[in-house]
Amino acid sequence: VAEKKQFVEPTVSVPVDVLEATTFFQAPTIEA
Amino acid sequence: MTDNILRPHEHIVYTEFDGREAVLVDLNTKRYYTLNETAMLVWRALESGRTKAEIAHELTVVYDVSVEHAADSVERLLASLAAHRLLRSGA
């Protein structure tokens, strides 16, 4: 009736610093 | 398996991506964590206030796994989540 899914061990990753993972937007500029 | 109930902390934001992966963002530490599909089921069950035994049983319903194996896996995941201070004791 309902095939069960293959079991995968539940995992939580190592923490990542949000600020480190963020690339902040810089406005494109042109210099004369 | 001791069955004191654990709950997600209020400062943890949970977001799912396409049902296969989820991200936890800790607003206090500004860190994020990735959960796989099985861990997502556990996290949602914690949010619903289920006990460890209930979560293990739920895993056996969805996945091809024995209740003993599921209980061990839940225990290990909760220990890891608690070590990162993502959970609190709840009544």
Short mmCIF file of N, CA and C in Angstrom, two decimals:
data_model
loop_
_atom_site.label_atom_id
_atom_site.label_comp_id
_atom_site.label_asym_id
_atom_site.label_seq_id
_atom_site.Cartn_x
_atom_site.Cartn_y
_atom_site.Cartn_z
N VAL A 1 0.84 -1.20 0.00
CA VAL A 1 0.00 0.00 0.00
C VAL A 1 0.87 1.25 0.00
N ALA A 2 1.86 1.28 0.87
CA ALA A 2 2.74 2.45 0.92
C ALA A 2 4.17 2.00 1.15
N GLU A 3 5.00 2.20 0.15
CA GLU A 3 6.41 1.84 0.30
C GLU A 3 7.05 2.82 1.28
N LYS A 4 7.82 2.28 2.23
CA LYS A 4 8.52 3.16 3.16
C LYS A 4 9.80 3.67 2.51
N LYS A 5 10.18 4.87 2.91
CA LYS A 5 11.41 5.47 2.37
C LYS A 5 12.63 4.83 3.02
N GLN A 6 13.74 4.87 2.29
CA GLN A 6 15.00 4.39 2.86
C GLN A 6 15.42 5.34 3.98
N PHE A 7 15.84 4.76 5.10
CA PHE A 7 16.19 5.58 6.26
C PHE A 7 17.59 6.15 6.11
N VAL A 8 17.70 7.44 6.32
CA VAL A 8 19.00 8.12 6.34
C VAL A 8 19.16 8.73 7.73
N GLU A 9 20.33 8.57 8.32
CA GLU A 9 20.54 9.10 9.67
C GLU A 9 20.25 10.60 9.70
N PRO A 10 19.45 11.05 10.68
CA PRO A 10 19.18 12.48 10.79
C PRO A 10 20.45 13.23 11.20
N THR A 11 20.76 14.29 10.49
CA THR A 11 21.99 15.03 10.80
C THR A 11 21.75 16.53 10.84
N VAL A 12 22.55 17.20 11.65
CA VAL A 12 22.58 18.66 11.67
C VAL A 12 24.01 19.05 11.32
N SER A 13 24.14 20.03 10.44
CA SER A 13 25.48 20.42 9.97
C SER A 13 26.22 21.19 11.05
N VAL A 14 27.49 21.43 10.79
CA VAL A 14 28.26 22.31 11.67
C VAL A 14 27.72 23.73 11.49
N PRO A 15 27.82 24.57 12.51
CA PRO A 15 27.29 25.93 12.38
C PRO A 15 28.10 26.77 11.40
N VAL A 16 27.39 27.63 10.68
CA VAL A 16 28.03 28.56 9.76
C VAL A 16 27.66 29.96 10.20
N ASP A 17 28.65 30.83 10.29
CA ASP A 17 28.38 32.21 10.68
C ASP A 17 27.66 32.92 9.54
N VAL A 18 26.50 33.47 9.84
CA VAL A 18 25.69 34.12 8.80
C VAL A 18 26.46 35.23 8.11
N LEU A 19 27.18 36.03 8.90
CA LEU A 19 27.91 37.17 8.31
C LEU A 19 29.03 36.70 7.40
N GLU A 20 29.69 35.60 7.78
CA GLU A 20 30.77 35.07 6.94
C GLU A 20 30.21 34.56 5.62
N ALA A 21 28.99 34.03 5.67
CA ALA A 21 28.41 33.42 4.48
C ALA A 21 27.78 34.45 3.56
N THR A 22 27.68 35.69 4.03
CA THR A 22 27.00 36.72 3.25
C THR A 22 27.99 37.52 2.42
N THR A 23 27.70 37.67 1.15
CA THR A 23 28.47 38.56 0.30
C THR A 23 27.66 39.83 0.16
N PHE A 24 28.15 40.90 0.71
CA PHE A 24 27.38 42.14 0.70
C PHE A 24 27.40 42.78 -0.68
N PHE A 25 26.27 43.35 -1.04
CA PHE A 25 26.14 43.99 -2.34
C PHE A 25 26.91 45.30 -2.38
N GLN A 26 27.65 45.48 -3.44
CA GLN A 26 28.34 46.75 -3.64
C GLN A 26 27.82 47.36 -4.93
N ALA A 27 27.47 48.63 -4.88
CA ALA A 27 26.95 49.28 -6.08
C ALA A 27 28.04 49.34 -7.15
N PRO A 28 27.66 49.04 -8.40
CA PRO A 28 28.66 49.12 -9.48
C PRO A 28 29.06 50.58 -9.70
N THR A 29 30.33 50.82 -9.86
CA THR A 29 30.80 52.20 -10.05
C THR A 29 31.75 52.27 -11.24
N ILE A 30 31.91 53.46 -11.77
CA ILE A 30 32.87 53.68 -12.84
C ILE A 30 33.67 54.92 -12.47
N GLU A 31 34.95 54.84 -12.62
CA GLU A 31 35.79 55.98 -12.26
C GLU A 31 36.34 56.64 -13.53
N ALA A 32 36.32 57.97 -13.53
CA ALA A 32 36.88 58.69 -14.67
C ALA A 32 38.39 58.83 -14.48
N MET B 1 15.67 5.04 27.06
CA MET B 1 15.64 6.40 26.53
C MET B 1 14.85 7.27 27.50
N THR B 2 15.51 8.22 28.15
CA THR B 2 14.77 9.11 29.03
C THR B 2 13.89 9.99 28.16
N ASP B 3 12.68 10.29 28.66
CA ASP B 3 11.74 10.96 27.77
C ASP B 3 11.35 12.33 28.25
N ASN B 4 12.33 13.09 28.80
CA ASN B 4 12.02 14.48 29.09
C ASN B 4 11.80 15.19 27.76
N ILE B 5 10.83 16.09 27.74
CA ILE B 5 10.44 16.70 26.47
C ILE B 5 11.35 17.88 26.17
N LEU B 6 11.84 17.94 24.94
CA LEU B 6 12.68 19.05 24.50
C LEU B 6 11.91 19.85 23.46
N ARG B 7 12.18 21.16 23.46
CA ARG B 7 11.50 22.06 22.53
C ARG B 7 12.54 22.92 21.82
N PRO B 8 12.22 23.36 20.61
CA PRO B 8 13.11 24.33 19.97
C PRO B 8 13.10 25.65 20.76
N HIS B 9 14.25 26.31 20.82
CA HIS B 9 14.31 27.63 21.44
C HIS B 9 13.51 28.63 20.60
N GLU B 10 13.02 29.68 21.27
CA GLU B 10 12.21 30.68 20.55
C GLU B 10 13.04 31.48 19.55
N HIS B 11 14.33 31.59 19.80
CA HIS B 11 15.15 32.43 18.92
C HIS B 11 15.72 31.65 17.73
N ILE B 12 15.17 30.46 17.49
CA ILE B 12 15.61 29.67 16.34
C ILE B 12 14.55 29.76 15.25
N VAL B 13 14.97 30.18 14.06
CA VAL B 13 14.05 30.28 12.93
C VAL B 13 14.27 29.07 12.02
N TYR B 14 13.17 28.39 11.71
CA TYR B 14 13.23 27.16 10.90
C TYR B 14 12.63 27.41 9.53
N THR B 15 13.38 27.09 8.48
CA THR B 15 12.89 27.28 7.11
C THR B 15 13.20 26.05 6.28
N GLU B 16 12.18 25.55 5.56
CA GLU B 16 12.36 24.36 4.72
C GLU B 16 12.64 24.77 3.28
N PHE B 17 13.44 23.93 2.61
CA PHE B 17 13.71 24.13 1.19
C PHE B 17 13.32 22.86 0.45
N ASP B 18 12.36 22.95 -0.41
CA ASP B 18 11.85 21.87 -1.29
C ASP B 18 11.64 20.53 -0.58
N GLY B 19 11.39 20.58 0.73
CA GLY B 19 11.05 19.35 1.45
C GLY B 19 12.20 18.39 1.68
N ARG B 20 13.39 18.75 1.23
CA ARG B 20 14.53 17.83 1.38
C ARG B 20 15.59 18.35 2.33
N GLU B 21 15.52 19.62 2.61
CA GLU B 21 16.56 20.23 3.43
C GLU B 21 15.93 21.41 4.16
N ALA B 22 16.45 21.70 5.33
CA ALA B 22 15.95 22.84 6.08
C ALA B 22 17.12 23.56 6.73
N VAL B 23 16.87 24.81 7.06
CA VAL B 23 17.91 25.61 7.71
C VAL B 23 17.37 26.15 9.03
N LEU B 24 18.21 26.06 10.05
CA LEU B 24 17.91 26.67 11.34
C LEU B 24 18.80 27.89 11.49
N VAL B 25 18.21 29.03 11.76
CA VAL B 25 19.02 30.23 12.01
C VAL B 25 18.87 30.61 13.47
N ASP B 26 20.00 30.69 14.16
CA ASP B 26 20.01 31.12 15.56
C ASP B 26 20.17 32.63 15.57
N LEU B 27 19.09 33.33 15.93
CA LEU B 27 19.10 34.79 15.87
C LEU B 27 20.01 35.40 16.94
N ASN B 28 20.34 34.62 17.97
CA ASN B 28 21.23 35.14 19.01
C ASN B 28 22.69 35.08 18.60
N THR B 29 23.08 33.95 18.04
CA THR B 29 24.50 33.78 17.69
C THR B 29 24.79 34.15 16.25
N LYS B 30 23.72 34.39 15.47
CA LYS B 30 23.86 34.71 14.03
C LYS B 30 24.55 33.56 13.28
N ARG B 31 24.19 32.36 13.67
CA ARG B 31 24.73 31.19 12.98
C ARG B 31 23.58 30.38 12.40
N TYR B 32 23.88 29.66 11.32
CA TYR B 32 22.83 28.79 10.78
C TYR B 32 23.34 27.36 10.63
N TYR B 33 22.36 26.45 10.63
CA TYR B 33 22.63 25.01 10.58
C TYR B 33 21.74 24.40 9.51
N THR B 34 22.23 23.35 8.88
CA THR B 34 21.43 22.66 7.87
C THR B 34 20.96 21.32 8.42
N LEU B 35 19.68 21.02 8.21
CA LEU B 35 19.11 19.73 8.60
C LEU B 35 18.81 18.92 7.35
N ASN B 36 19.08 17.61 7.40
CA ASN B 36 18.67 16.77 6.27
C ASN B 36 17.20 16.38 6.43
N GLU B 37 16.70 15.63 5.47
CA GLU B 37 15.25 15.34 5.43
C GLU B 37 14.76 14.64 6.69
N THR B 38 15.54 13.69 7.17
CA THR B 38 15.13 12.94 8.37
C THR B 38 15.13 13.84 9.60
N ALA B 39 16.14 14.69 9.68
CA ALA B 39 16.23 15.61 10.82
C ALA B 39 15.09 16.63 10.78
N MET B 40 14.62 16.96 9.57
CA MET B 40 13.48 17.87 9.44
C MET B 40 12.25 17.29 10.12
N LEU B 41 12.03 15.99 9.90
CA LEU B 41 10.87 15.34 10.51
C LEU B 41 10.98 15.43 12.03
N VAL B 42 12.19 15.21 12.54
CA VAL B 42 12.41 15.26 13.99
C VAL B 42 12.14 16.68 14.51
N TRP B 43 12.66 17.67 13.79
CA TRP B 43 12.48 19.07 14.25
C TRP B 43 11.01 19.46 14.28
N ARG B 44 10.29 19.09 13.22
CA ARG B 44 8.85 19.42 13.17
C ARG B 44 8.10 18.73 14.32
N ALA B 45 8.52 17.51 14.62
CA ALA B 45 7.89 16.78 15.73
C ALA B 45 8.18 17.47 17.06
N LEU B 46 9.39 17.98 17.21
CA LEU B 46 9.74 18.72 18.43
C LEU B 46 8.87 19.97 18.56
N GLU B 47 8.66 20.64 17.43
CA GLU B 47 7.81 21.84 17.44
C GLU B 47 6.39 21.50 17.84
N SER B 48 5.96 20.27 17.51
CA SER B 48 4.60 19.84 17.84
C SER B 48 4.50 19.32 19.27
N GLY B 49 5.63 19.28 19.97
CA GLY B 49 5.60 18.85 21.37
C GLY B 49 5.65 17.36 21.59
N ARG B 50 6.11 16.61 20.59
CA ARG B 50 6.16 15.16 20.74
C ARG B 50 7.34 14.73 21.60
N THR B 51 7.19 13.58 22.23
CA THR B 51 8.27 13.01 23.04
C THR B 51 9.24 12.27 22.13
N LYS B 52 10.40 11.90 22.69
CA LYS B 52 11.40 11.16 21.91
C LYS B 52 10.81 9.84 21.40
N ALA B 53 10.07 9.16 22.25
CA ALA B 53 9.48 7.87 21.86
C ALA B 53 8.50 8.05 20.71
N GLU B 54 7.71 9.11 20.79
CA GLU B 54 6.74 9.38 19.72
C GLU B 54 7.44 9.71 18.41
N ILE B 55 8.54 10.45 18.52
CA ILE B 55 9.29 10.82 17.31
C ILE B 55 9.90 9.57 16.68
N ALA B 56 10.46 8.70 17.52
CA ALA B 56 11.06 7.46 17.02
C ALA B 56 10.00 6.62 16.30
N HIS B 57 8.82 6.55 16.90
CA HIS B 57 7.73 5.79 16.27
C HIS B 57 7.35 6.40 14.92
N GLU B 58 7.30 7.72 14.88
CA GLU B 58 6.94 8.40 13.63
C GLU B 58 7.95 8.09 12.53
N LEU B 59 9.22 8.00 12.91
CA LEU B 59 10.25 7.66 11.92
C LEU B 59 10.01 6.27 11.34
N THR B 60 9.57 5.33 12.20
CA THR B 60 9.35 3.96 11.72
C THR B 60 8.16 3.89 10.77
N VAL B 61 7.23 4.84 10.91
CA VAL B 61 6.06 4.86 10.03
C VAL B 61 6.46 5.32 8.62
N VAL B 62 7.35 6.31 8.57
CA VAL B 62 7.72 6.91 7.28
C VAL B 62 8.89 6.17 6.64
N TYR B 63 9.84 5.73 7.48
CA TYR B 63 11.08 5.14 6.95
C TYR B 63 11.19 3.66 7.30
N ASP B 64 11.98 2.97 6.52
CA ASP B 64 12.23 1.55 6.75
C ASP B 64 13.32 1.41 7.82
N VAL B 65 12.91 1.47 9.07
CA VAL B 65 13.87 1.44 10.17
C VAL B 65 13.18 0.85 11.41
N SER B 66 13.95 0.14 12.22
CA SER B 66 13.38 -0.43 13.44
C SER B 66 13.20 0.67 14.48
N VAL B 67 12.34 0.43 15.44
CA VAL B 67 12.08 1.45 16.46
C VAL B 67 13.32 1.67 17.33
N GLU B 68 14.11 0.60 17.54
CA GLU B 68 15.33 0.74 18.35
C GLU B 68 16.35 1.63 17.64
N HIS B 69 16.53 1.36 16.35
CA HIS B 69 17.47 2.15 15.55
C HIS B 69 17.00 3.62 15.51
N ALA B 70 15.71 3.80 15.28
CA ALA B 70 15.16 5.16 15.20
C ALA B 70 15.36 5.89 16.53
N ALA B 71 15.14 5.19 17.63
CA ALA B 71 15.29 5.81 18.95
C ALA B 71 16.74 6.25 19.19
N ASP B 72 17.69 5.40 18.80
CA ASP B 72 19.11 5.76 18.93
C ASP B 72 19.44 6.99 18.09
N SER B 73 18.92 7.00 16.86
CA SER B 73 19.20 8.11 15.95
C SER B 73 18.62 9.42 16.49
N VAL B 74 17.41 9.34 17.02
CA VAL B 74 16.77 10.53 17.60
C VAL B 74 17.59 11.04 18.78
N GLU B 75 18.02 10.10 19.61
CA GLU B 75 18.81 10.46 20.79
C GLU B 75 20.09 11.20 20.39
N ARG B 76 20.77 10.67 19.37
CA ARG B 76 22.03 11.29 18.92
C ARG B 76 21.78 12.68 18.33
N LEU B 77 20.73 12.79 17.52
CA LEU B 77 20.44 14.10 16.91
C LEU B 77 20.08 15.13 17.98
N LEU B 78 19.26 14.74 18.93
CA LEU B 78 18.85 15.68 19.98
C LEU B 78 20.05 16.11 20.82
N ALA B 79 20.97 15.18 21.06
CA ALA B 79 22.18 15.53 21.81
C ALA B 79 22.99 16.58 21.04
N SER B 80 23.06 16.40 19.74
CA SER B 80 23.79 17.34 18.89
C SER B 80 23.10 18.70 18.87
N LEU B 81 21.79 18.70 18.73
CA LEU B 81 21.03 19.96 18.71
C LEU B 81 21.15 20.68 20.06
N ALA B 82 21.10 19.90 21.13
CA ALA B 82 21.21 20.48 22.47
C ALA B 82 22.61 21.06 22.70
N ALA B 83 23.62 20.38 22.15
CA ALA B 83 25.00 20.86 22.30
C ALA B 83 25.17 22.22 21.64
N HIS B 84 24.41 22.45 20.57
CA HIS B 84 24.46 23.76 19.89
C HIS B 84 23.49 24.76 20.52
N ARG B 85 22.87 24.35 21.60
CA ARG B 85 21.91 25.20 22.34
C ARG B 85 20.73 25.62 21.46
N LEU B 86 20.25 24.66 20.69
CA LEU B 86 19.10 24.94 19.83
C LEU B 86 17.80 24.47 20.50
N LEU B 87 17.95 23.72 21.60
CA LEU B 87 16.78 23.16 22.28
C LEU B 87 16.74 23.59 23.73
N ARG B 88 15.55 23.57 24.28
CA ARG B 88 15.37 23.83 25.70
C ARG B 88 14.46 22.75 26.26
N SER B 89 14.51 22.56 27.57
CA SER B 89 13.59 21.62 28.20
C SER B 89 12.21 22.24 28.25
N GLY B 90 11.20 21.44 27.96
CA GLY B 90 9.84 21.96 27.97
C GLY B 90 8.94 21.04 28.75
N ALA B 91 7.85 21.59 29.29
CA ALA B 91 6.92 20.75 30.05
C ALA B 91 5.79 20.30 29.16
#
